[in-house]
């Protein structure tokens, strides 16, 4: 799990392509997501901050403490209404800020 590729033939992961980004990234992660360890999220955050890509440095990572994988998926048992609503608001603001919405 995590932000690293499990098999060599898999698509590159976010951590592996930070220097290639030509658009900022918004990451909304569940802090209790067992598939993406917190240390991987922090590695990504640091790589984005230190990137030579200006767009990568404009990225934002938000961790929802205690939230499981799929906390924003209303069809799953892991759905958490308040965190999902906050994530939705952050995403809409992000899209507007970056000229997408």
mmCIF file with all atom_site columns, C-alpha atoms in Angstrom:
data_model
loop_
_atom_site.group_PDB
_atom_site.id
_atom_site.type_symbol
_atom_site.label_atom_id
_atom_site.label_alt_id
_atom_site.label_comp_id
_atom_site.label_asym_id
_atom_site.label_entity_id
_atom_site.label_seq_id
_atom_site.pdbx_PDB_ins_code
_atom_site.Cartn_x
_atom_site.Cartn_y
_atom_site.Cartn_z
_atom_site.occupancy
_atom_site.B_iso_or_equiv
_atom_site.pdbx_formal_charge
_atom_site.auth_seq_id
_atom_site.auth_comp_id
_atom_site.auth_asym_id
_atom_site.auth_atom_id
_atom_site.pdbx_PDB_model_num
ATOM 1   C CA . UNK A 1 1   ? 0.000   0.000  0.000   1.00 0.00 ? 1   UNK A CA 1
ATOM 2   C CA . UNK A 1 2   ? 0.935   3.595  0.236   1.00 0.00 ? 2   UNK A CA 1
ATOM 3   C CA . UNK A 1 3   ? 2.179   6.056  -2.315  1.00 0.00 ? 3   UNK A CA 1
ATOM 4   C CA . UNK A 1 4   ? 4.783   3.725  -3.833  1.00 0.00 ? 4   UNK A CA 1
ATOM 5   C CA . UNK A 1 5   ? 4.245   1.369  -6.746  1.00 0.00 ? 5   UNK A CA 1
ATOM 6   C CA . UNK A 1 6   ? 3.734   -2.248 -5.647  1.00 0.00 ? 6   UNK A CA 1
ATOM 7   C CA . UNK A 1 7   ? 5.018   -3.745 -8.898  1.00 0.00 ? 7   UNK A CA 1
ATOM 8   C CA . UNK A 1 8   ? 7.639   -2.402 -11.331 1.00 0.00 ? 8   UNK A CA 1
ATOM 9   C CA . UNK A 1 9   ? 5.123   -2.434 -14.196 1.00 0.00 ? 9   UNK A CA 1
ATOM 10  C CA . UNK A 1 10  ? 2.654   -0.222 -12.301 1.00 0.00 ? 10  UNK A CA 1
ATOM 11  C CA . UNK A 1 11  ? 2.031   3.404  -13.161 1.00 0.00 ? 11  UNK A CA 1
ATOM 12  C CA . UNK A 1 12  ? 4.295   5.888  -11.433 1.00 0.00 ? 12  UNK A CA 1
ATOM 13  C CA . UNK A 1 13  ? 3.153   7.130  -8.054  1.00 0.00 ? 13  UNK A CA 1
ATOM 14  C CA . UNK A 1 14  ? 2.646   10.764 -6.964  1.00 0.00 ? 14  UNK A CA 1
ATOM 15  C CA . UNK A 1 15  ? 5.907   10.692 -5.019  1.00 0.00 ? 15  UNK A CA 1
ATOM 16  C CA . UNK A 1 16  ? 7.813   9.571  -8.121  1.00 0.00 ? 16  UNK A CA 1
ATOM 17  C CA . UNK A 1 17  ? 6.506   12.321 -10.407 1.00 0.00 ? 17  UNK A CA 1
ATOM 18  C CA . UNK A 1 18  ? 6.708   15.405 -8.180  1.00 0.00 ? 18  UNK A CA 1
ATOM 19  C CA . UNK A 1 19  ? 9.355   17.025 -10.406 1.00 0.00 ? 19  UNK A CA 1
ATOM 20  C CA . UNK A 1 20  ? 7.201   16.472 -13.499 1.00 0.00 ? 20  UNK A CA 1
ATOM 21  C CA . UNK A 1 21  ? 4.101   18.244 -12.179 1.00 0.00 ? 21  UNK A CA 1
ATOM 22  C CA . UNK A 1 22  ? 2.840   21.167 -14.229 1.00 0.00 ? 22  UNK A CA 1
ATOM 23  C CA . UNK A 1 23  ? -0.230  21.760 -12.059 1.00 0.00 ? 23  UNK A CA 1
ATOM 24  C CA . UNK A 1 24  ? -0.688  21.947 -8.290  1.00 0.00 ? 24  UNK A CA 1
ATOM 25  C CA . UNK A 1 25  ? -2.129  18.951 -6.461  1.00 0.00 ? 25  UNK A CA 1
ATOM 26  C CA . UNK A 1 26  ? -4.748  18.799 -3.711  1.00 0.00 ? 26  UNK A CA 1
ATOM 27  C CA . UNK A 1 27  ? -4.416  15.737 -1.498  1.00 0.00 ? 27  UNK A CA 1
ATOM 28  C CA . UNK A 1 28  ? -7.176  14.910 0.999   1.00 0.00 ? 28  UNK A CA 1
ATOM 29  C CA . UNK A 1 29  ? -6.080  11.909 3.046   1.00 0.00 ? 29  UNK A CA 1
ATOM 30  C CA . UNK A 1 30  ? -7.628  9.949  5.881   1.00 0.00 ? 30  UNK A CA 1
ATOM 31  C CA . UNK A 1 31  ? -5.184  9.854  8.776   1.00 0.00 ? 31  UNK A CA 1
ATOM 32  C CA . UNK A 1 32  ? -6.268  6.305  9.657   1.00 0.00 ? 32  UNK A CA 1
ATOM 33  C CA . UNK A 1 33  ? -6.166  5.010  6.062   1.00 0.00 ? 33  UNK A CA 1
ATOM 34  C CA . UNK A 1 34  ? -4.251  1.754  6.445   1.00 0.00 ? 34  UNK A CA 1
ATOM 35  C CA . UNK A 1 35  ? -3.412  1.662  2.744   1.00 0.00 ? 35  UNK A CA 1
ATOM 36  C CA . UNK A 1 36  ? -1.483  4.943  2.780   1.00 0.00 ? 36  UNK A CA 1
ATOM 37  C CA . UNK A 1 37  ? 0.787   5.295  5.808   1.00 0.00 ? 37  UNK A CA 1
ATOM 38  C CA . UNK A 1 38  ? 1.156   8.774  7.303   1.00 0.00 ? 38  UNK A CA 1
ATOM 39  C CA . UNK A 1 39  ? 4.912   8.698  6.722   1.00 0.00 ? 39  UNK A CA 1
ATOM 40  C CA . UNK A 1 40  ? 4.257   8.320  2.984   1.00 0.00 ? 40  UNK A CA 1
ATOM 41  C CA . UNK A 1 41  ? 1.928   11.322 3.013   1.00 0.00 ? 41  UNK A CA 1
ATOM 42  C CA . UNK A 1 42  ? 4.554   13.366 4.863   1.00 0.00 ? 42  UNK A CA 1
ATOM 43  C CA . UNK A 1 43  ? 7.212   12.302 2.330   1.00 0.00 ? 43  UNK A CA 1
ATOM 44  C CA . UNK A 1 44  ? 4.947   13.508 -0.451  1.00 0.00 ? 44  UNK A CA 1
ATOM 45  C CA . UNK A 1 45  ? 4.261   16.798 1.349   1.00 0.00 ? 45  UNK A CA 1
ATOM 46  C CA . UNK A 1 46  ? 7.994   17.424 1.827   1.00 0.00 ? 46  UNK A CA 1
ATOM 47  C CA . UNK A 1 47  ? 8.821   16.475 -1.762  1.00 0.00 ? 47  UNK A CA 1
ATOM 48  C CA . UNK A 1 48  ? 6.180   18.911 -3.019  1.00 0.00 ? 48  UNK A CA 1
ATOM 49  C CA . UNK A 1 49  ? 7.535   21.723 -0.808  1.00 0.00 ? 49  UNK A CA 1
ATOM 50  C CA . UNK A 1 50  ? 11.128  21.131 -1.959  1.00 0.00 ? 50  UNK A CA 1
ATOM 51  C CA . UNK A 1 51  ? 10.320  20.598 -5.630  1.00 0.00 ? 51  UNK A CA 1
ATOM 52  C CA . UNK A 1 52  ? 11.958  22.670 -8.347  1.00 0.00 ? 52  UNK A CA 1
ATOM 53  C CA . UNK A 1 53  ? 8.481   22.854 -9.925  1.00 0.00 ? 53  UNK A CA 1
ATOM 54  C CA . UNK A 1 54  ? 6.672   26.025 -8.880  1.00 0.00 ? 54  UNK A CA 1
ATOM 55  C CA . UNK A 1 55  ? 3.325   24.322 -9.506  1.00 0.00 ? 55  UNK A CA 1
ATOM 56  C CA . UNK A 1 56  ? 4.282   21.388 -7.288  1.00 0.00 ? 56  UNK A CA 1
ATOM 57  C CA . UNK A 1 57  ? 5.198   23.818 -4.491  1.00 0.00 ? 57  UNK A CA 1
ATOM 58  C CA . UNK A 1 58  ? 1.677   25.303 -4.725  1.00 0.00 ? 58  UNK A CA 1
ATOM 59  C CA . UNK A 1 59  ? 0.188   21.907 -3.851  1.00 0.00 ? 59  UNK A CA 1
ATOM 60  C CA . UNK A 1 60  ? -1.724  21.347 -0.635  1.00 0.00 ? 60  UNK A CA 1
ATOM 61  C CA . UNK A 1 61  ? -2.013  18.194 1.443   1.00 0.00 ? 61  UNK A CA 1
ATOM 62  C CA . UNK A 1 62  ? -4.650  17.885 4.160   1.00 0.00 ? 62  UNK A CA 1
ATOM 63  C CA . UNK A 1 63  ? -4.856  14.941 6.536   1.00 0.00 ? 63  UNK A CA 1
ATOM 64  C CA . UNK A 1 64  ? -8.171  14.179 8.228   1.00 0.00 ? 64  UNK A CA 1
ATOM 65  C CA . UNK A 1 65  ? -7.061  12.858 11.601  1.00 0.00 ? 65  UNK A CA 1
ATOM 66  C CA . UNK A 1 66  ? -8.630  9.526  12.513  1.00 0.00 ? 66  UNK A CA 1
ATOM 67  C CA . UNK A 1 67  ? -10.477 9.181  9.208   1.00 0.00 ? 67  UNK A CA 1
ATOM 68  C CA . UNK A 1 68  ? -10.383 5.831  7.375   1.00 0.00 ? 68  UNK A CA 1
ATOM 69  C CA . UNK A 1 69  ? -9.930  5.098  3.681   1.00 0.00 ? 69  UNK A CA 1
ATOM 70  C CA . UNK A 1 70  ? -13.014 6.173  1.746   1.00 0.00 ? 70  UNK A CA 1
ATOM 71  C CA . UNK A 1 71  ? -14.243 8.605  4.407   1.00 0.00 ? 71  UNK A CA 1
ATOM 72  C CA . UNK A 1 72  ? -15.739 10.733 1.628   1.00 0.00 ? 72  UNK A CA 1
ATOM 73  C CA . UNK A 1 73  ? -17.531 7.891  -0.199  1.00 0.00 ? 73  UNK A CA 1
ATOM 74  C CA . UNK A 1 74  ? -21.171 7.983  0.917   1.00 0.00 ? 74  UNK A CA 1
ATOM 75  C CA . UNK A 1 75  ? -21.811 4.453  -0.363  1.00 0.00 ? 75  UNK A CA 1
ATOM 76  C CA . UNK A 1 76  ? -19.215 2.890  1.983   1.00 0.00 ? 76  UNK A CA 1
ATOM 77  C CA . UNK A 1 77  ? -19.422 1.974  5.658   1.00 0.00 ? 77  UNK A CA 1
ATOM 78  C CA . UNK A 1 78  ? -16.293 4.132  6.167   1.00 0.00 ? 78  UNK A CA 1
ATOM 79  C CA . UNK A 1 79  ? -18.207 7.307  5.183   1.00 0.00 ? 79  UNK A CA 1
ATOM 80  C CA . UNK A 1 80  ? -17.803 10.195 7.632   1.00 0.00 ? 80  UNK A CA 1
ATOM 81  C CA . UNK A 1 81  ? -20.247 12.983 6.839   1.00 0.00 ? 81  UNK A CA 1
ATOM 82  C CA . UNK A 1 82  ? -18.466 15.935 8.484   1.00 0.00 ? 82  UNK A CA 1
ATOM 83  C CA . UNK A 1 83  ? -15.027 15.153 7.077   1.00 0.00 ? 83  UNK A CA 1
ATOM 84  C CA . UNK A 1 84  ? -16.531 14.443 3.651   1.00 0.00 ? 84  UNK A CA 1
ATOM 85  C CA . UNK A 1 85  ? -18.365 17.793 3.675   1.00 0.00 ? 85  UNK A CA 1
ATOM 86  C CA . UNK A 1 86  ? -15.157 19.590 4.641   1.00 0.00 ? 86  UNK A CA 1
ATOM 87  C CA . UNK A 1 87  ? -13.251 17.804 1.887   1.00 0.00 ? 87  UNK A CA 1
ATOM 88  C CA . UNK A 1 88  ? -15.913 18.752 -0.645  1.00 0.00 ? 88  UNK A CA 1
ATOM 89  C CA . UNK A 1 89  ? -15.652 22.429 0.369   1.00 0.00 ? 89  UNK A CA 1
ATOM 90  C CA . UNK A 1 90  ? -11.864 22.326 0.165   1.00 0.00 ? 90  UNK A CA 1
ATOM 91  C CA . UNK A 1 91  ? -12.024 20.716 -3.262  1.00 0.00 ? 91  UNK A CA 1
ATOM 92  C CA . UNK A 1 92  ? -14.470 23.305 -4.626  1.00 0.00 ? 92  UNK A CA 1
ATOM 93  C CA . UNK A 1 93  ? -12.345 26.168 -3.255  1.00 0.00 ? 93  UNK A CA 1
ATOM 94  C CA . UNK A 1 94  ? -9.232  24.533 -4.722  1.00 0.00 ? 94  UNK A CA 1
ATOM 95  C CA . UNK A 1 95  ? -10.813 24.226 -8.157  1.00 0.00 ? 95  UNK A CA 1
ATOM 96  C CA . UNK A 1 96  ? -11.968 27.852 -8.051  1.00 0.00 ? 96  UNK A CA 1
ATOM 97  C CA . UNK A 1 97  ? -8.551  29.096 -6.866  1.00 0.00 ? 97  UNK A CA 1
ATOM 98  C CA . UNK A 1 98  ? -6.832  27.228 -9.678  1.00 0.00 ? 98  UNK A CA 1
ATOM 99  C CA . UNK A 1 99  ? -9.218  28.404 -12.395 1.00 0.00 ? 99  UNK A CA 1
ATOM 100 C CA . UNK A 1 100 ? -10.928 25.076 -12.986 1.00 0.00 ? 100 UNK A CA 1
ATOM 101 C CA . UNK A 1 101 ? -14.380 25.833 -11.576 1.00 0.00 ? 101 UNK A CA 1
#
